[in-house]
Amino acid sequence: MANHIVLLSLVALSFCYLAFAFEPSPLQDFCIADPTSSARVNGLACKNPMTVQANDFFFSGLHIAGNTSNPVGSRVTPVNVAQIPGLNTLGISMARIDYAPWGINPPHTHPRASEILTVVEGSLLVGFVTSNPDNRLITKVLQKGDVFVFPVGLVHFQQNVGYGNAVAIASLSSQKIQESSPLRMRFSGQIRPLRVIFSQRHSKWIRRLWNISNQNSKTAPKIN
């Protein structure tokens, strides 16, 4: 019996050592992305640290309004590893989102990132849909200075519900902003059309989010 206890203790101690040996964070100060490298790694290969300059950690342009003259009436200006090579391996990124009056950032997901959104100007209706089986729609109208979180992988959207332009800053827990916005998405192994989720569970006003691209984005949607 004593031998079994000693053996179990040694096994438990071994797992503890393995846990402490795992290092999820970068082991160096930084890893500036080298887009010319053909090496395949989790992220991008690092360039020679001796060639690193301040501009590798710098981006200028978030003060410039995005062009919202498009069918959805919004424009995303990303700031990820493609714009700031110094973000490589750090697991963060951000974006500026501009919305024309009644413009929308259509329903989409970020498969590898949670998002925290801060309203800089205007009023936004924001929301996300939970996974199966509930498919709950959680929404809120945000004003200037308000902050809202979209959990990783969930379908979410924003729409300008004011008559002036709106601006938001989004921060994400991934170095590259990846979006997926198909009409059919997989929830917990089951494929369900997002149109069905919205139409079966939620209001007519929310359902019109799917049709906004066929309307004048500067006109408030009408409810039948």
Coordinates of N, CA and C in Angstrom, one line a residue:
M1 N 0.8 -1.2 0.0 CA 0.0 0.0 0.0 C 0.9 1.3 0.0
A2 N 1.9 1.2 0.8 CA 2.9 2.3 0.9 C 3.5 2.6 -0.4
N3 N 3.8 1.5 -1.1 CA 4.5 1.6 -2.4 C 3.6 2.3 -3.4
H4 N 2.2 2.0 -3.4 CA 1.3 2.7 -4.3 C 1.2 4.2 -4.0
I5 N 1.2 4.5 -2.7 CA 1.2 5.9 -2.3 C 2.4 6.7 -2.8
V6 N 3.5 6.1 -2.7 CA 4.8 6.7 -3.1 C 4.7 6.9 -4.6
L7 N 4.2 5.8 -5.4 CA 4.2 5.9 -6.8 C 3.2 7.0 -7.3
L8 N 2.1 7.1 -6.6 CA 1.1 8.1 -7.0 C 1.7 9.5 -6.7
S9 N 2.4 9.7 -5.6 CA 3.0 10.9 -5.3 C 4.0 11.4 -6.3
L10 N 4.8 10.4 -6.8 CA 5.8 10.7 -7.8 C 5.1 11.1 -9.1
V11 N 4.0 10.4 -9.5 CA 3.3 10.8 -10.7 C 2.7 12.2 -10.6
A12 N 2.1 12.5 -9.5 CA 1.6 13.8 -9.3 C 2.7 14.9 -9.3
L13 N 3.8 14.6 -8.8 CA 4.9 15.6 -8.8 C 5.4 15.8 -10.2
S14 N 5.4 14.7 -11.0 CA 5.9 14.8 -12.4 C 5.0 15.7 -13.2
F15 N 3.7 15.6 -13.0 CA 2.7 16.5 -13.7 C 2.9 17.9 -13.2
C16 N 3.2 18.1 -12.0 CA 3.5 19.5 -11.5 C 4.7 20.1 -12.2
Y17 N 5.7 19.3 -12.4 CA 6.9 19.8 -13.1 C 6.6 20.1 -14.5
L18 N 5.8 19.3 -15.2 CA 5.4 19.5 -16.6 C 4.6 20.8 -16.7
A19 N 3.7 21.0 -15.7 CA 2.9 22.3 -15.7 C 3.7 23.5 -15.6
F20 N 4.7 23.5 -14.7 CA 5.6 24.6 -14.5 C 6.5 24.8 -15.7
A21 N 6.8 23.7 -16.4 CA 7.7 23.8 -17.6 C 7.0 24.4 -18.8
F22 N 5.7 24.4 -18.8 CA 5.0 25.0 -19.9 C 5.0 26.5 -19.9
E23 N 5.4 27.2 -21.0 CA 5.6 28.6 -21.0 C 4.7 29.2 -22.1
P24 N 3.5 29.7 -21.8 CA 2.7 30.2 -22.9 C 3.1 31.6 -23.4
S25 N 3.9 32.3 -22.7 CA 4.3 33.6 -23.1 C 5.6 33.6 -23.9
P26 N 5.9 34.6 -24.7 CA 7.2 34.7 -25.4 C 8.4 34.6 -24.5
L27 N 9.4 33.9 -24.9 CA 10.6 33.7 -24.1 C 11.6 34.8 -24.4
Q28 N 11.3 35.7 -25.4 CA 12.2 36.8 -25.6 C 11.5 38.1 -25.5
D29 N 12.2 39.2 -25.5 CA 11.5 40.5 -25.3 C 10.5 40.8 -26.4
F30 N 10.8 40.4 -27.6 CA 9.9 40.6 -28.8 C 10.3 39.7 -29.9
C31 N 9.4 39.6 -30.9 CA 9.7 38.8 -32.1 C 9.1 39.6 -33.2
I32 N 9.9 40.5 -33.8 CA 9.4 41.3 -34.9 C 9.1 40.5 -36.1
A33 N 7.9 40.5 -36.7 CA 7.5 39.7 -37.8 C 8.4 39.9 -39.0
D34 N 8.8 38.8 -39.6 CA 9.6 38.9 -40.9 C 8.7 38.3 -42.0
P35 N 7.9 39.1 -42.7 CA 7.0 38.5 -43.7 C 7.7 37.9 -44.9
T36 N 9.0 38.1 -45.0 CA 9.8 37.5 -46.1 C 10.2 36.1 -45.8
S37 N 10.1 35.7 -44.6 CA 10.6 34.3 -44.2 C 9.6 33.3 -44.6
S38 N 10.1 32.1 -45.1 CA 9.3 31.0 -45.5 C 9.1 30.0 -44.3
A39 N 9.6 30.3 -43.1 CA 9.5 29.4 -42.0 C 8.0 29.4 -41.6
R40 N 7.5 28.2 -41.2 CA 6.2 28.0 -40.8 C 6.1 27.9 -39.2
V41 N 5.6 28.9 -38.5 CA 5.6 28.8 -37.1 C 4.2 29.4 -36.7
N42 N 3.9 29.3 -35.4 CA 2.7 29.8 -34.8 C 2.8 31.4 -34.8
G43 N 2.4 32.0 -35.9 CA 2.7 33.4 -36.0 C 3.6 33.6 -37.2
L44 N 4.5 34.6 -37.1 CA 5.4 34.8 -38.2 C 6.8 34.7 -37.6
A45 N 7.8 34.3 -38.5 CA 9.2 34.2 -38.0 C 9.7 35.5 -37.6
C46 N 10.7 35.5 -36.7 CA 11.3 36.7 -36.1 C 12.4 37.2 -37.0
K47 N 12.5 38.5 -37.2 CA 13.7 39.0 -37.9 C 14.8 39.2 -36.9
N48 N 16.0 39.5 -37.4 CA 17.2 39.7 -36.5 C 16.9 40.8 -35.5
P49 N 17.0 40.5 -34.2 CA 16.7 41.6 -33.2 C 17.6 42.8 -33.3
M50 N 18.8 42.6 -33.9 CA 19.7 43.7 -34.0 C 19.3 44.7 -35.0
T51 N 18.4 44.3 -35.9 CA 17.9 45.2 -36.9 C 16.6 45.9 -36.5
V52 N 16.1 45.6 -35.3 CA 14.8 46.2 -34.9 C 14.9 47.7 -34.7
Q53 N 13.9 48.4 -35.1 CA 13.8 49.9 -35.0 C 12.5 50.3 -34.4
A54 N 12.3 51.5 -34.0 CA 11.1 52.0 -33.3 C 9.9 51.8 -34.2
N55 N 10.1 52.0 -35.5 CA 8.9 51.9 -36.4 C 8.4 50.5 -36.5
D56 N 9.1 49.5 -36.0 CA 8.6 48.1 -35.9 C 7.4 48.0 -34.9
F57 N 7.3 49.0 -34.0 CA 6.3 49.0 -33.0 C 5.3 50.1 -33.1
F58 N 5.3 50.7 -34.3 CA 4.6 52.0 -34.5 C 3.6 51.9 -35.7
F59 N 2.4 52.6 -35.5 CA 1.5 52.8 -36.6 C 0.9 54.1 -36.5
S60 N 0.6 54.8 -37.6 CA 0.0 56.1 -37.6 C -1.2 56.0 -38.6
G61 N -2.4 56.5 -38.1 CA -3.5 56.5 -39.1 C -4.9 56.4 -38.4
L62 N -4.9 56.0 -37.1 CA -6.2 55.8 -36.5 C -7.0 57.1 -36.4
H63 N -6.4 58.2 -36.6 CA -7.1 59.5 -36.5 C -7.8 59.8 -37.8
I64 N -7.6 59.0 -38.9 CA -8.2 59.2 -40.2 C -9.5 58.4 -40.3
A65 N -10.6 59.1 -40.6 CA -11.9 58.4 -40.7 C -11.9 57.5 -41.9
G66 N -12.5 56.3 -41.7 CA -12.6 55.3 -42.7 C -13.7 55.7 -43.7
N67 N -13.6 55.3 -45.0 CA -14.6 55.6 -46.0 C -15.8 54.6 -45.9
T68 N -16.9 55.2 -45.5 CA -18.1 54.4 -45.2 C -19.1 54.3 -46.4
S69 N -18.6 54.8 -47.6 CA -19.4 54.8 -48.8 C -19.4 53.4 -49.4
N70 N -20.1 52.5 -48.8 CA -20.2 51.1 -49.3 C -21.6 50.6 -48.9
P71 N -22.0 49.5 -49.4 CA -23.4 49.0 -49.1 C -23.7 48.8 -47.6
V72 N -22.8 48.5 -46.8 CA -23.1 48.3 -45.3 C -22.9 49.6 -44.5
G73 N -22.3 50.6 -45.1 CA -22.1 51.9 -44.4 C -21.2 51.8 -43.2
S74 N -20.1 51.0 -43.3 CA -19.1 51.0 -42.2 C -17.8 50.6 -42.8
R75 N -16.7 50.9 -42.1 CA -15.4 50.7 -42.5 C -14.5 50.3 -41.3
V76 N -13.8 49.2 -41.4 CA -12.9 48.7 -40.4 C -11.4 49.1 -40.8
T77 N -10.7 49.8 -39.9 CA -9.3 50.1 -40.2 C -8.5 49.2 -39.2
P78 N -7.9 48.1 -39.6 CA -7.2 47.2 -38.7 C -5.8 47.7 -38.3
V79 N -5.4 47.3 -37.1 CA -4.1 47.6 -36.6 C -3.6 46.2 -36.0
N80 N -3.1 45.4 -36.9 CA -2.6 44.1 -36.4 C -1.2 43.8 -36.8
V81 N -0.8 42.6 -36.8 CA 0.7 42.3 -37.1 C 1.1 42.8 -38.5
A82 N 0.1 42.9 -39.4 CA 0.4 43.3 -40.8 C 0.8 44.8 -40.8
Q83 N 0.2 45.6 -39.8 CA 0.5 47.0 -39.7 C 1.6 47.3 -38.7
I84 N 1.7 46.5 -37.6 CA 2.7 46.7 -36.6 C 3.4 45.3 -36.4
P85 N 4.6 45.1 -37.1 CA 5.3 43.8 -37.0 C 5.6 43.5 -35.5
G86 N 5.8 44.5 -34.7 CA 6.1 44.2 -33.3 C 5.0 43.5 -32.5
L87 N 3.8 43.4 -33.1 CA 2.7 42.7 -32.4 C 2.9 41.2 -32.5
N88 N 3.8 40.7 -33.3 CA 4.0 39.3 -33.5 C 4.2 38.6 -32.2
T89 N 3.5 37.5 -32.0 CA 3.6 36.6 -30.8 C 3.0 37.3 -29.5
L90 N 2.5 38.5 -29.6 CA 2.0 39.2 -28.4 C 0.5 38.9 -28.1
G91 N -0.2 38.4 -29.2 CA -1.6 38.0 -29.0 C -2.6 39.2 -28.8
I92 N -2.3 40.3 -29.4 CA -3.2 41.5 -29.3 C -3.3 42.2 -30.6
S93 N -4.4 42.9 -30.8 CA -4.5 43.8 -32.0 C -5.7 44.7 -31.7
M94 N -5.9 45.6 -32.6 CA -7.0 46.6 -32.5 C -7.5 47.0 -33.8
A95 N -8.6 47.8 -33.8 CA -9.1 48.3 -35.1 C -10.0 49.6 -34.7
R96 N -10.0 50.5 -35.7 CA -11.0 51.6 -35.7 C -12.1 51.2 -36.6
I97 N -13.4 51.4 -36.1 CA -14.5 51.1 -37.0 C -15.4 52.4 -37.1
D98 N -15.6 52.8 -38.3 CA -16.4 54.0 -38.7 C -17.8 53.5 -39.2
Y99 N -18.8 54.2 -38.8 CA -20.2 53.9 -39.2 C -20.9 55.2 -39.7
A100 N -21.4 55.1 -40.9 CA -22.3 56.1 -41.4 C -23.6 56.0 -40.6
P101 N -24.5 57.1 -40.7 CA -25.8 57.0 -40.0 C -26.5 55.7 -40.4
W102 N -26.9 54.9 -39.5 CA -27.5 53.6 -39.6 C -26.7 52.6 -40.4
G103 N -25.4 52.8 -40.5 CA -24.5 51.8 -41.0 C -24.3 50.7 -40.0
I104 N -23.9 49.5 -40.6 CA -23.8 48.3 -39.8 C -22.4 47.6 -40.0
N105 N -21.8 47.1 -39.0 CA -20.8 46.1 -39.1 C -21.5 44.7 -39.0
P106 N -21.7 44.1 -40.1 CA -22.7 42.9 -40.2 C -22.2 41.8 -39.2
P107 N -23.2 40.9 -38.9 CA -22.9 39.7 -38.1 C -21.7 38.9 -38.6
H108 N -20.8 38.7 -37.6 CA -19.5 38.0 -38.0 C -19.0 37.4 -36.7
T109 N -17.9 36.6 -36.8 CA -17.2 36.1 -35.6 C -15.7 36.3 -35.7
H110 N -15.1 36.2 -34.6 CA -13.6 36.1 -34.5 C -13.3 34.8 -33.9
P111 N -12.9 33.8 -34.7 CA -12.7 32.4 -34.2 C -11.7 32.3 -33.1
R112 N -10.7 33.2 -33.1 CA -9.6 33.0 -32.1 C -9.5 34.2 -31.1
A113 N -10.5 35.1 -31.1 CA -10.3 36.3 -30.3 C -11.6 36.7 -29.6
S114 N -11.5 37.2 -28.4 CA -12.5 38.0 -27.7 C -12.3 39.4 -28.1
E115 N -13.3 40.2 -28.0 CA -13.3 41.6 -28.5 C -13.8 42.5 -27.4
I116 N -13.2 43.6 -27.1 CA -13.7 44.7 -26.3 C -13.8 45.9 -27.1
L117 N -15.1 46.5 -27.1 CA -15.4 47.6 -28.0 C -15.7 48.8 -27.2
T118 N -15.0 50.0 -27.5 CA -15.3 51.2 -26.9 C -15.8 52.2 -27.9
V119 N -17.0 52.9 -27.5 CA -17.6 53.8 -28.4 C -16.9 55.2 -28.2
V120 N -16.4 55.7 -29.3 CA -15.7 57.0 -29.2 C -16.6 58.2 -29.6
E121 N -17.5 57.9 -30.5 CA -18.5 58.9 -30.9 C -19.8 58.2 -31.4
G122 N -20.9 58.8 -31.1 CA -22.2 58.3 -31.6 C -22.8 57.3 -30.7
S123 N -23.9 56.6 -31.2 CA -24.6 55.6 -30.5 C -24.6 54.3 -31.3
L124 N -24.4 53.2 -30.7 CA -24.3 52.0 -31.4 C -25.2 50.9 -30.7
L125 N -26.0 50.2 -31.5 CA -26.7 49.0 -31.0 C -25.7 47.9 -31.2
V126 N -25.3 47.1 -30.2 CA -24.4 46.0 -30.3 C -25.1 44.8 -29.8
G127 N -24.6 43.6 -30.2 CA -25.1 42.4 -29.7 C -24.4 41.2 -30.1
F128 N -24.7 40.0 -29.5 CA -24.1 38.8 -29.9 C -25.1 37.7 -29.6
V129 N -24.9 36.5 -30.3 CA -25.8 35.4 -30.1 C -25.0 34.2 -29.5
T130 N -25.6 33.7 -28.4 CA -25.0 32.6 -27.7 C -25.1 31.3 -28.5
S131 N -24.3 30.3 -28.1 CA -24.3 29.0 -28.8 C -25.5 28.2 -28.6
N132 N -25.6 27.1 -29.3 CA -26.7 26.1 -29.1 C -26.6 25.6 -27.7
P133 N -27.8 25.2 -27.1 CA -29.1 25.2 -27.7 C -29.9 26.5 -27.5
D134 N -29.4 27.4 -26.7 CA -30.2 28.6 -26.3 C -30.3 29.6 -27.5
N135 N -29.1 29.9 -28.1 CA -29.1 30.9 -29.2 C -29.7 32.2 -28.7
R136 N -29.4 32.6 -27.5 CA -29.9 33.9 -27.0 C -29.3 35.1 -27.7
L137 N -30.1 36.1 -27.9 CA -29.5 37.3 -28.5 C -29.4 38.3 -27.4
I138 N -28.2 38.8 -27.1 CA -27.9 39.7 -26.0 C -27.5 41.1 -26.7
T139 N -28.3 42.1 -26.4 CA -28.1 43.4 -27.1 C -28.1 44.5 -26.1
K140 N -27.4 45.6 -26.5 CA -27.5 46.9 -25.7 C -27.1 48.0 -26.6
V141 N -27.7 49.2 -26.3 CA -27.4 50.4 -27.0 C -26.3 51.1 -26.2
L142 N -25.2 51.4 -26.9 CA -24.1 52.1 -26.3 C -24.0 53.5 -26.7
Q143 N -23.5 54.4 -25.7 CA -23.3 55.8 -26.0 C -21.8 56.0 -25.9
K144 N -21.4 57.3 -26.2 CA -20.0 57.7 -26.2 C -19.4 57.3 -24.8
G145 N -18.2 56.6 -24.9 CA -17.6 56.3 -23.6 C -17.9 54.9 -23.1
D146 N -19.0 54.3 -23.6 CA -19.4 53.0 -23.2 C -18.5 51.9 -23.7
V147 N -18.4 50.7 -23.0 CA -17.6 49.6 -23.4 C -18.4 48.3 -23.4
F148 N -18.2 47.5 -24.3 CA -18.9 46.2 -24.4 C -18.0 45.1 -24.9
V149 N -18.2 43.9 -24.4 CA -17.3 42.7 -24.7 C -18.1 41.7 -25.5
F150 N -17.4 41.2 -26.5 CA -17.9 40.1 -27.3 C -17.1 38.9 -27.1
P151 N -17.6 37.8 -26.4 CA -16.8 36.6 -26.1 C -16.3 35.9 -27.4
V152 N -15.2 35.2 -27.3 CA -14.5 34.6 -28.4 C -15.5 33.7 -29.1
G153 N -15.4 33.8 -30.5 CA -16.1 32.8 -31.3 C -17.6 33.0 -31.5
L154 N -18.2 34.0 -30.8 CA -19.7 34.2 -30.9 C -20.0 35.2 -32.0
V155 N -21.1 34.9 -32.7 CA -21.6 35.8 -33.7 C -22.0 37.2 -33.1
H156 N -21.5 38.3 -33.6 CA -21.8 39.6 -33.1 C -21.9 40.6 -34.1
F157 N -22.4 41.8 -33.8 CA -22.6 42.9 -34.8 C -22.6 44.2 -34.0
Q158 N -22.5 45.3 -34.8 CA -22.8 46.7 -34.3 C -23.5 47.4 -35.4
Q159 N -24.4 48.3 -35.0 CA -25.1 49.2 -35.9 C -25.3 50.6 -35.3
N160 N -25.0 51.6 -36.1 CA -25.1 53.0 -35.7 C -26.6 53.3 -35.7
V161 N -27.1 53.6 -34.5 CA -28.6 53.9 -34.4 C -28.8 55.4 -34.2
G162 N -27.8 56.2 -34.6 CA -28.0 57.7 -34.5 C -28.0 58.3 -35.9
Y163 N -28.3 59.5 -36.0 CA -28.4 60.2 -37.3 C -27.1 60.9 -37.7
G164 N -26.0 60.8 -36.8 CA -24.7 61.3 -37.2 C -23.7 60.1 -37.3
N165 N -22.5 60.4 -37.7 CA -21.5 59.3 -37.8 C -21.2 58.8 -36.4
A166 N -20.7 57.6 -36.4 CA -20.2 56.9 -35.1 C -18.9 56.3 -35.3
V167 N -18.1 56.3 -34.2 CA -16.7 55.7 -34.3 C -16.5 54.8 -33.1
A168 N -15.9 53.7 -33.2 CA -15.6 52.8 -32.1 C -14.1 52.3 -32.3
I169 N -13.5 51.9 -31.2 CA -12.2 51.3 -31.2 C -12.4 49.9 -30.6
A170 N -11.9 48.9 -31.3 CA -12.0 47.5 -30.9 C -10.7 47.0 -30.6
S171 N -10.5 46.3 -29.5 CA -9.3 45.6 -29.1 C -9.6 44.1 -29.0
L172 N -8.7 43.3 -29.6 CA -8.9 41.9 -29.7 C -7.7 41.1 -29.1
S173 N -8.0 39.9 -28.6 CA -7.0 39.0 -28.0 C -6.3 38.1 -29.0
S174 N -5.9 38.7 -30.2 CA -5.2 37.9 -31.2 C -4.4 38.9 -32.0
Q175 N -3.2 38.5 -32.5 CA -2.4 39.4 -33.2 C -2.9 39.7 -34.6
K176 N -3.8 38.8 -35.1 CA -4.3 39.0 -36.4 C -5.9 38.9 -36.4
I177 N -6.5 40.0 -36.9 CA -8.0 40.0 -36.8 C -8.5 39.1 -37.9
Q178 N -9.1 38.0 -37.5 CA -9.7 37.0 -38.4 C -11.2 37.1 -38.3
E179 N -11.9 37.2 -39.4 CA -13.3 37.3 -39.4 C -13.9 36.2 -40.2
S180 N -15.1 35.7 -39.8 CA -15.9 34.8 -40.5 C -17.3 35.2 -40.5
S181 N -17.9 35.4 -41.7 CA -19.3 35.9 -41.8 C -20.1 35.2 -42.8
P182 N -20.1 33.9 -42.8 CA -21.0 33.1 -43.8 C -22.4 33.2 -43.3
L183 N -23.3 32.9 -44.3 CA -24.7 32.8 -43.9 C -25.1 31.6 -43.1
R184 N -24.2 30.6 -43.2 CA -24.4 29.4 -42.4 C -23.1 29.2 -41.5
M185 N -23.3 29.0 -40.2 CA -22.2 28.8 -39.3 C -22.4 27.6 -38.4
R186 N -21.4 27.0 -37.9 CA -21.5 25.8 -37.1 C -21.5 26.1 -35.6
F187 N -22.6 25.6 -34.9 CA -22.7 25.8 -33.5 C -22.7 24.5 -32.8
S188 N -21.7 24.2 -32.0 CA -21.6 22.9 -31.3 C -21.9 21.7 -32.1
G189 N -21.3 21.7 -33.3 CA -21.4 20.5 -34.2 C -22.6 20.5 -35.1
Q190 N -23.6 21.4 -34.9 CA -24.8 21.5 -35.7 C -24.7 22.7 -36.6
I191 N -25.0 22.6 -37.8 CA -25.0 23.7 -38.7 C -26.4 24.3 -38.8
R192 N -26.6 25.6 -38.5 CA -27.9 26.3 -38.5 C -27.7 27.6 -39.3
P193 N -28.6 28.0 -40.2 CA -28.5 29.3 -40.8 C -28.7 30.4 -39.8
L194 N -27.9 31.4 -39.9 CA -28.0 32.5 -38.9 C -29.4 33.2 -39.2
R195 N -29.8 33.2 -40.4 CA -31.1 33.8 -40.7 C -32.2 33.2 -39.8
V196 N -32.1 31.8 -39.7 CA -33.1 31.1 -39.0 C -33.1 31.5 -37.5
I197 N -31.8 31.5 -36.9 CA -31.7 31.9 -35.5 C -32.3 33.3 -35.3
F198 N -32.0 34.2 -36.1 CA -32.6 35.6 -35.9 C -34.1 35.6 -36.1
S199 N -34.6 34.9 -37.1 CA -36.0 35.0 -37.4 C -36.8 34.2 -36.5
Q200 N -36.3 33.1 -35.9 CA -37.1 32.3 -35.0 C -37.2 32.9 -33.6
R201 N -36.1 33.6 -33.2 CA -36.0 33.9 -31.8 C -36.2 35.4 -31.5
H202 N -36.0 36.3 -32.5 CA -35.8 37.7 -32.2 C -36.7 38.6 -33.1
S203 N -36.6 39.9 -32.8 CA -37.5 40.9 -33.3 C -37.3 41.2 -34.8
K204 N -38.3 41.7 -35.4 CA -38.2 42.1 -36.8 C -37.1 43.1 -37.1
W205 N -36.9 44.0 -36.1 CA -35.9 45.0 -36.3 C -34.5 44.4 -36.4
I206 N -34.2 43.4 -35.5 CA -32.9 42.7 -35.6 C -32.8 41.9 -36.8
R207 N -33.9 41.3 -37.3 CA -33.8 40.5 -38.5 C -33.4 41.3 -39.7
R208 N -33.7 42.5 -39.7 CA -33.4 43.4 -40.9 C -31.9 43.7 -40.9
L209 N -31.2 43.3 -39.9 CA -29.7 43.4 -40.0 C -29.2 42.7 -41.2
W210 N -29.8 41.6 -41.6 CA -29.4 40.7 -42.7 C -29.7 41.4 -44.0
N211 N -30.6 42.3 -44.1 CA -31.0 42.9 -45.3 C -30.5 44.3 -45.5
I212 N -29.8 44.8 -44.5 CA -29.3 46.2 -44.6 C -28.5 46.5 -45.8
S213 N -27.7 45.5 -46.3 CA -26.9 45.7 -47.4 C -27.6 46.0 -48.7
N214 N -28.9 45.7 -48.7 CA -29.7 46.0 -49.9 C -30.5 47.3 -49.7
Q215 N -30.3 48.0 -48.6 CA -31.0 49.3 -48.4 C -30.0 50.4 -48.4
N216 N -30.5 51.6 -48.4 CA -29.7 52.8 -48.3 C -29.2 52.9 -46.8
S217 N -27.9 52.8 -46.6 CA -27.4 52.7 -45.3 C -27.6 54.0 -44.5
K218 N -27.9 55.1 -45.2 CA -28.1 56.3 -44.5 C -29.6 56.5 -44.1
T219 N -30.4 55.5 -44.3 CA -31.8 55.6 -44.0 C -32.1 54.6 -42.9
A220 N -32.8 55.0 -41.9 CA -33.2 54.0 -40.8 C -34.1 53.0 -41.3
P221 N -33.9 51.7 -40.9 CA -34.7 50.6 -41.4 C -36.2 50.8 -40.8
K222 N -37.1 50.5 -41.7 CA -38.5 50.6 -41.3 C -39.1 49.3 -40.8
I223 N -39.9 49.3 -39.8 CA -40.5 48.0 -39.3 C -41.9 47.9 -39.8
N224 N -42.1 46.7 -40.4 CA -43.4 46.4 -41.0 C -44.4 45.9 -39.9

